[in-house]
């Protein structure tokens, strides 16, 4: 059972929905949490339908800031416990034993961090189910969570650490690049921090001893999506019938594939010719898709390798990789 969390920095960006579609297709999360949606309920409901989630709960943005939403796959799989402009708390019904998932968005304003810490403590006291909290905490646990010239006050480290200890929470192991947010790329003020994380109670970790947290690639937002893996996804055995895909029309080779196959089958009845063209298109598309998947993996790996580098060559290379990746995502969104 996978859960994905992302500070998307607004769902109005033209690449927001293609990026979300790719994240959902690639990682198949049972739960998807978005913060800073900058969106109202009607807009989020449209996105829920497009992403094929069955359930959804929305906390509307206020003016042009904030906004939270939680999507889930089965309407019978969970129940809302509480919510605010900073959290969505749900009870997850699991055949192997119920647990609790809280999507969390900490106050960005340092003057209100104490309110974030108080909210964590209140949520901890509200329920005794095995508990996991994930999201953008806007807080750091220790100096290793930050890289850059701007110092972080000790009282903020201590306050957040005390709140997590009082709440009985500890980090779920992060595998991959250690920072989830960056600012000032290409300048002397470049800084990276681990603002997004998943934390869990001992009872939840006992239930899911192999749980891991993985950063995943996105082409927009200054935050990296994080994927909480509890159970490995099983590959689908469903066999799809032939369908002509709109995205093929963007490929200049398409007319040649159809023309060559159709011409070589002259004298055969129309049904068999159509069937043969369909098969040829399927083989051609499979090769194209395989190439695109390899290219996408290569681009994602290049972006990961370039994370944290602040030289102009690396910055230009990352921007180019993100541009090509965005083009691939746009074609997949058309698909």
Coordinates of N, CA and C in Angstrom, one line a residue, residues 55-215:
X55 N -12.2 8.3 -3.9 CA -12.5 9.2 -2.8 C -11.7 10.5 -2.8
X56 N -12.2 11.5 -2.1 CA -11.5 12.8 -2.1 C -12.0 13.6 -0.9
X57 N -11.1 14.3 -0.2 CA -11.5 15.3 0.7 C -10.6 16.5 0.5
X58 N -11.3 17.7 0.5 CA -10.6 19.0 0.1 C -10.7 20.0 1.2
X59 N -9.6 20.7 1.5 CA -9.6 21.9 2.3 C -9.3 23.0 1.4
X60 N -10.3 23.9 1.1 CA -10.1 24.9 0.2 C -9.0 25.9 0.5
X61 N -8.4 26.5 -0.5 CA -7.4 27.5 -0.3 C -8.1 28.7 0.2
X62 N -7.4 29.6 0.8 CA -7.9 30.9 1.3 C -7.2 32.0 0.5
X63 N -8.0 32.7 -0.3 CA -7.5 33.7 -1.2 C -6.5 33.0 -2.1
X64 N -5.3 33.4 -2.2 CA -4.3 32.8 -3.1 C -3.2 32.0 -2.3
X65 N -3.6 31.4 -1.3 CA -2.6 30.6 -0.5 C -3.2 29.4 0.1
X66 N -2.4 28.4 0.4 CA -2.8 27.2 1.1 C -3.6 26.2 0.2
X67 N -4.4 25.4 0.8 CA -5.2 24.4 0.1 C -4.6 23.0 0.3
X68 N -5.5 22.1 0.7 CA -5.0 20.7 0.9 C -6.1 19.8 0.2
X69 N -5.6 18.6 -0.2 CA -6.6 17.6 -0.6 C -5.9 16.2 -0.4
X70 N -6.8 15.3 -0.2 CA -6.4 13.9 0.0 C -7.3 13.0 -1.0
X71 N -6.6 12.2 -1.8 CA -7.4 11.3 -2.7 C -7.1 9.9 -2.2
X72 N -8.1 9.0 -2.4 CA -7.9 7.6 -2.0 C -8.6 6.7 -3.1
X73 N -8.1 5.5 -3.2 CA -8.6 4.6 -4.2 C -10.0 4.0 -4.0
X74 N -10.3 3.5 -2.8 CA -11.6 2.9 -2.5 C -12.3 3.7 -1.4
X75 N -13.6 4.0 -1.7 CA -14.4 4.9 -0.8 C -14.6 4.2 0.6
X76 N -14.5 2.8 0.5 CA -14.7 2.1 1.8 C -13.4 1.9 2.6
X77 N -12.3 2.4 2.1 CA -11.0 2.1 2.7 C -10.7 3.0 3.8
X78 N -11.4 4.1 4.0 CA -11.0 5.0 5.0 C -12.1 5.9 5.5
X79 N -11.9 6.6 6.6 CA -12.9 7.5 7.2 C -12.2 8.7 7.7
X80 N -12.8 9.9 7.4 CA -12.2 11.1 7.9 C -12.4 11.2 9.4
X81 N -11.3 11.6 10.1 CA -11.3 11.8 11.5 C -11.3 13.3 11.9
X82 N -10.5 14.0 11.3 CA -10.4 15.5 11.5 C -9.7 16.2 10.4
X83 N -9.8 17.5 10.4 CA -9.1 18.3 9.4 C -8.9 19.7 9.8
X84 N -8.0 20.4 9.2 CA -7.8 21.8 9.4 C -7.1 22.4 8.2
X85 N -6.7 23.6 8.2 CA -6.0 24.2 7.1 C -4.5 23.6 7.1
X86 N -4.2 22.8 8.1 CA -2.8 22.2 8.2 C -2.8 20.7 8.2
X87 N -3.9 20.1 8.2 CA -3.9 18.6 8.2 C -5.2 18.0 7.7
X88 N -5.1 16.7 7.3 CA -6.2 15.8 7.0 C -5.9 14.5 7.7
X89 N -6.7 14.1 8.6 CA -6.5 12.9 9.4 C -7.5 11.8 9.1
X90 N -7.1 10.6 8.7 CA -8.0 9.6 8.3 C -7.7 8.3 9.0
X91 N -8.8 7.5 9.2 CA -8.7 6.1 9.7 C -8.7 5.2 8.5
X92 N -7.7 4.4 8.4 CA -7.6 3.4 7.3 C -8.0 2.1 7.7
X93 N -9.0 1.5 7.0 CA -9.5 0.2 7.2 C -8.7 -0.8 6.4
X94 N -8.0 -1.7 7.2 CA -7.1 -2.6 6.5 C -7.4 -4.0 7.0
X95 N -7.6 -5.0 6.1 CA -7.9 -6.4 6.5 C -6.9 -6.9 7.5
X96 N -5.6 -6.4 7.5 CA -4.6 -6.9 8.4 C -4.5 -6.1 9.7
X97 N -5.5 -5.1 9.9 CA -5.5 -4.3 11.1 C -5.5 -2.8 10.7
X98 N -6.4 -2.1 11.3 CA -6.6 -0.7 11.0 C -5.4 0.2 11.4
X99 N -5.2 1.3 10.8 CA -4.2 2.2 11.1 C -4.6 3.6 10.7
X100 N -3.8 4.6 10.9 CA -4.2 6.0 10.8 C -3.1 6.7 10.0
X101 N -3.6 7.5 9.0 CA -2.7 8.3 8.2 C -3.1 9.8 8.3
X102 N -2.1 10.6 8.6 CA -2.3 12.0 8.7 C -1.5 12.7 7.7
X103 N -2.1 13.5 6.9 CA -1.4 14.4 5.9 C -1.2 15.7 6.6
X104 N 0.1 16.2 6.6 CA 0.4 17.3 7.4 C 1.1 18.4 6.6
X105 N 0.7 19.7 6.9 CA 1.3 20.8 6.3 C 1.6 21.8 7.4
X106 N 2.9 22.0 7.7 CA 3.3 22.8 8.8 C 3.3 24.3 8.4
X107 N 3.1 25.2 9.3 CA 3.1 26.6 9.0 C 4.5 27.0 8.5
X108 N 4.5 27.7 7.3 CA 5.8 28.2 6.8 C 6.4 29.3 7.6
X109 N 5.5 30.1 8.2 CA 6.0 31.3 9.0 C 6.6 30.8 10.3
X110 N 7.9 31.2 10.5 CA 8.6 30.7 11.7 C 7.9 31.1 13.0
X111 N 7.2 32.3 13.0 CA 6.5 32.7 14.2 C 5.3 31.9 14.6
X112 N 4.9 30.9 13.7 CA 3.8 30.1 13.9 C 4.2 28.6 14.1
X113 N 5.5 28.3 14.1 CA 5.9 26.9 14.2 C 5.4 26.3 15.5
X114 N 5.3 27.0 16.5 CA 4.8 26.5 17.8 C 3.4 25.9 17.6
X115 N 2.6 26.5 16.7 CA 1.3 26.0 16.4 C 1.3 24.7 15.7
X116 N 2.3 24.5 14.8 CA 2.5 23.2 14.2 C 2.8 22.2 15.2
X117 N 3.7 22.5 16.1 CA 4.1 21.5 17.1 C 2.9 21.2 18.0
X118 N 2.1 22.2 18.4 CA 1.0 21.9 19.2 C 0.0 21.0 18.5
X119 N -0.2 21.2 17.2 CA -1.1 20.4 16.4 C -0.7 19.0 16.4
X120 N 0.6 18.7 16.2 CA 1.1 17.3 16.3 C 0.8 16.7 17.6
X121 N 1.1 17.4 18.7 CA 0.8 16.8 20.0 C -0.7 16.5 20.2
X122 N -1.6 17.4 19.7 CA -3.0 17.2 19.8 C -3.4 16.0 19.0
X123 N -2.9 15.8 17.8 CA -3.2 14.7 17.0 C -2.8 13.4 17.6
X124 N -1.6 13.4 18.2 CA -1.1 12.2 18.9 C -2.0 11.8 20.0
X125 N -2.5 12.7 20.7 CA -3.4 12.4 21.9 C -4.8 12.0 21.5
X126 N -5.2 12.2 20.2 CA -6.6 12.0 19.8 C -6.9 10.6 19.5
X127 N -5.9 9.7 19.3 CA -6.2 8.4 18.8 C -5.0 7.4 19.1
X128 N -5.3 6.2 19.3 CA -4.2 5.2 19.7 C -3.9 4.2 18.6
X129 N -4.5 4.4 17.4 CA -4.2 3.5 16.3 C -2.8 3.6 15.9
X130 N -2.2 2.6 15.3 CA -0.9 2.7 14.6 C -0.9 3.9 13.7
X131 N 0.1 4.8 13.7 CA 0.0 6.1 13.1 C 1.2 6.5 12.3
X132 N 0.9 7.0 11.1 CA 2.0 7.6 10.3 C 1.5 9.0 9.8
X133 N 2.5 9.9 9.8 CA 2.2 11.3 9.4 C 3.2 11.6 8.3
X134 N 2.7 12.2 7.2 CA 3.6 12.5 6.1 C 3.1 13.8 5.5
X135 N 4.1 14.5 4.9 CA 3.7 15.8 4.2 C 4.9 16.8 4.3
X136 N 4.6 18.0 4.1 CA 5.5 19.1 4.2 C 5.5 19.7 5.6
X137 N 6.4 19.4 6.4 CA 6.4 19.8 7.8 C 6.9 21.3 8.0
X138 N 7.6 21.8 7.0 CA 8.2 23.1 7.0 C 9.1 23.2 8.2
X139 N 9.8 22.1 8.6 CA 10.6 22.1 9.8 C 11.8 21.1 9.6
X140 N 12.8 21.3 10.4 CA 14.0 20.5 10.3 C 14.3 19.8 11.7
X141 N 14.7 18.6 11.6 CA 15.0 17.9 12.9 C 16.4 18.1 13.4
X142 N 17.4 18.3 12.5 CA 18.8 18.5 12.9 C 19.6 19.1 11.8
X143 N 20.8 19.6 12.0 CA 21.6 20.3 11.0 C 21.8 19.5 9.7
X144 N 21.7 18.2 9.8 CA 21.9 17.4 8.6 C 20.8 17.5 7.6
X145 N 19.7 18.1 8.0 CA 18.5 18.2 7.2 C 18.7 19.5 6.3
X146 N 19.8 20.2 6.3 CA 20.0 21.4 5.6 C 21.3 21.5 5.0
X147 N 21.4 22.1 3.8 CA 22.7 22.4 3.1 C 22.6 23.8 2.5
X148 N 23.5 24.7 2.9 CA 23.5 26.0 2.3 C 24.1 27.0 3.3
X149 N 24.2 28.2 2.9 CA 24.9 29.2 3.7 C 24.0 29.8 4.8
X150 N 22.7 29.7 4.6 CA 21.8 30.4 5.6 C 21.6 29.4 6.8
X151 N 21.9 29.9 8.0 CA 21.9 29.1 9.2 C 20.4 28.9 9.6
X152 N 20.2 27.9 10.4 CA 18.9 27.6 11.0 C 18.9 27.7 12.5
X153 N 18.0 28.4 13.1 CA 18.1 28.6 14.6 C 18.0 27.3 15.3
X154 N 18.8 27.2 16.4 CA 18.8 26.0 17.2 C 17.4 25.8 17.9
X155 N 16.7 26.9 18.2 CA 15.4 26.7 18.9 C 14.4 26.0 18.0
X156 N 14.5 26.2 16.7 CA 13.6 25.5 15.8 C 13.9 24.0 15.7
X157 N 15.2 23.7 15.7 CA 15.5 22.2 15.7 C 15.0 21.6 17.0
X158 N 15.2 22.3 18.1 CA 14.8 21.7 19.4 C 13.3 21.6 19.6
X159 N 12.6 22.6 19.1 CA 11.2 22.6 19.2 C 10.5 21.5 18.4
X160 N 10.9 21.4 17.2 CA 10.3 20.3 16.3 C 10.7 18.9 16.9
X161 N 12.0 18.7 17.3 CA 12.4 17.4 17.8 C 11.6 17.1 19.1
X162 N 11.4 18.1 19.9 CA 10.6 17.8 21.2 C 9.2 17.4 20.8
X163 N 8.6 18.1 19.8 CA 7.2 17.8 19.4 C 7.1 16.4 18.9
X164 N 8.0 15.9 18.1 CA 8.0 14.6 17.5 C 8.2 13.5 18.6
X165 N 9.1 13.8 19.6 CA 9.3 12.9 20.7 C 8.0 12.8 21.5
X166 N 7.4 13.9 21.9 CA 6.2 13.9 22.7 C 5.1 13.2 22.0
X167 N 5.1 13.2 20.6 CA 4.0 12.6 19.8 C 4.3 11.1 19.6
X168 N 5.4 10.6 20.0 CA 5.8 9.2 19.8 C 6.1 8.9 18.3
X169 N 6.7 9.9 17.6 CA 7.0 9.7 16.2 C 8.5 9.7 15.9
X170 N 8.9 8.9 14.9 CA 10.3 8.9 14.5 C 10.3 8.7 13.0
X171 N 11.3 9.2 12.3 CA 11.4 9.1 10.8 C 11.3 7.8 10.3
X172 N 10.5 7.7 9.1 CA 10.6 6.5 8.3 C 11.8 6.7 7.4
X173 N 12.6 5.6 7.3 CA 13.9 5.7 6.6 C 13.7 6.3 5.2
X174 N 14.5 7.3 4.8 CA 14.5 7.9 3.5 C 15.6 7.3 2.7
X175 N 15.2 6.8 1.5 CA 16.2 6.2 0.6 C 16.3 7.0 -0.7
X176 N 17.5 7.6 -0.9 CA 17.7 8.4 -2.1 C 18.3 9.8 -1.7
X177 N 18.1 10.8 -2.5 CA 18.6 12.1 -2.3 C 18.0 12.6 -1.0
X178 N 18.8 13.2 -0.1 CA 18.4 13.5 1.3 C 17.6 14.8 1.4
X179 N 17.5 15.6 0.4 CA 16.8 16.9 0.5 C 15.6 17.0 -0.4
X180 N 14.5 17.6 0.0 CA 13.3 17.6 -0.7 C 12.8 19.0 -1.2
X181 N 13.6 20.0 -0.8 CA 13.2 21.4 -1.2 C 14.5 22.1 -1.5
X182 N 14.4 23.0 -2.5 CA 15.6 23.8 -2.8 C 15.2 25.2 -3.2
X183 N 16.1 26.2 -3.1 CA 15.8 27.6 -3.5 C 17.2 28.2 -3.9
X184 N 17.1 29.2 -4.9 CA 18.3 29.9 -5.3 C 19.2 29.2 -6.2
X185 N 18.7 28.2 -7.0 CA 19.6 27.5 -7.9 C 20.3 28.4 -8.8
X186 N 21.6 28.3 -8.9 CA 22.5 29.1 -9.7 C 23.0 30.4 -9.1
X187 N 22.7 30.5 -7.8 CA 23.2 31.7 -7.1 C 24.0 31.3 -5.9
X188 N 24.6 32.3 -5.3 CA 25.4 32.0 -4.1 C 24.5 31.7 -2.9
X189 N 23.2 32.0 -3.0 CA 22.3 31.7 -1.9 C 21.6 30.4 -2.0
X190 N 22.1 29.5 -2.8 CA 21.5 28.2 -3.0 C 21.4 27.4 -1.7
X191 N 20.2 26.9 -1.4 CA 20.0 26.2 -0.2 C 19.1 25.0 -0.4
X192 N 19.3 23.9 0.2 CA 18.5 22.7 0.2 C 18.1 22.2 1.6
X193 N 16.9 21.7 1.7 CA 16.4 21.3 3.0 C 15.5 20.1 2.9
X194 N 15.4 19.3 4.0 CA 14.5 18.2 4.0 C 13.3 18.6 4.8
X195 N 12.4 19.3 4.0 CA 11.1 19.7 4.7 C 10.0 18.7 4.6
X196 N 10.1 17.8 3.6 CA 9.0 16.8 3.4 C 9.5 15.5 4.0
X197 N 8.7 14.8 4.8 CA 9.1 13.6 5.4 C 7.9 12.7 5.8
X198 N 8.1 11.5 6.2 CA 7.1 10.7 6.8 C 7.6 10.2 8.2
X199 N 6.8 10.3 9.2 CA 7.1 9.9 10.6 C 6.1 9.0 11.1
X200 N 6.5 8.0 11.9 CA 5.5 7.0 12.3 C 5.7 6.6 13.8
X201 N 4.6 6.1 14.4 CA 4.7 5.5 15.7 C 5.4 4.2 15.7
X202 N 5.8 3.7 16.8 CA 6.4 2.4 16.9 C 5.5 1.3 16.5
X203 N 4.2 1.4 16.9 CA 3.2 0.4 16.5 C 3.0 0.3 15.0
X204 N 3.0 1.5 14.3 CA 2.9 1.5 12.9 C 4.1 0.8 12.2
X205 N 5.3 1.1 12.7 CA 6.5 0.6 12.2 C 6.5 -1.0 12.4
X206 N 6.0 -1.4 13.5 CA 5.9 -2.9 13.7 C 4.9 -3.5 12.7
X207 N 3.9 -2.8 12.3 CA 2.9 -3.3 11.3 C 3.6 -3.3 9.9
X208 N 4.4 -2.3 9.6 CA 5.0 -2.2 8.3 C 6.6 -2.1 8.5
X209 N 7.2 -3.3 8.8 CA 8.6 -3.2 9.2 C 9.5 -2.9 8.0
X210 N 9.0 -3.1 6.8 CA 9.9 -2.8 5.6 C 9.5 -1.5 4.9
X211 N 8.8 -0.6 5.6 CA 8.4 0.6 5.0 C 9.6 1.5 4.7
X212 N 9.5 2.1 3.5 CA 10.6 3.0 3.1 C 10.0 4.3 2.5
X213 N 10.7 5.4 2.6 CA 10.3 6.6 2.0 C 11.3 7.0 0.8
X214 N 10.7 7.3 -0.4 CA 11.6 7.5 -1.5 C 11.2 8.8 -2.2
X215 N 12.2 9.7 -2.4 CA 11.9 10.9 -3.2 C 11.7 10.5 -4.7

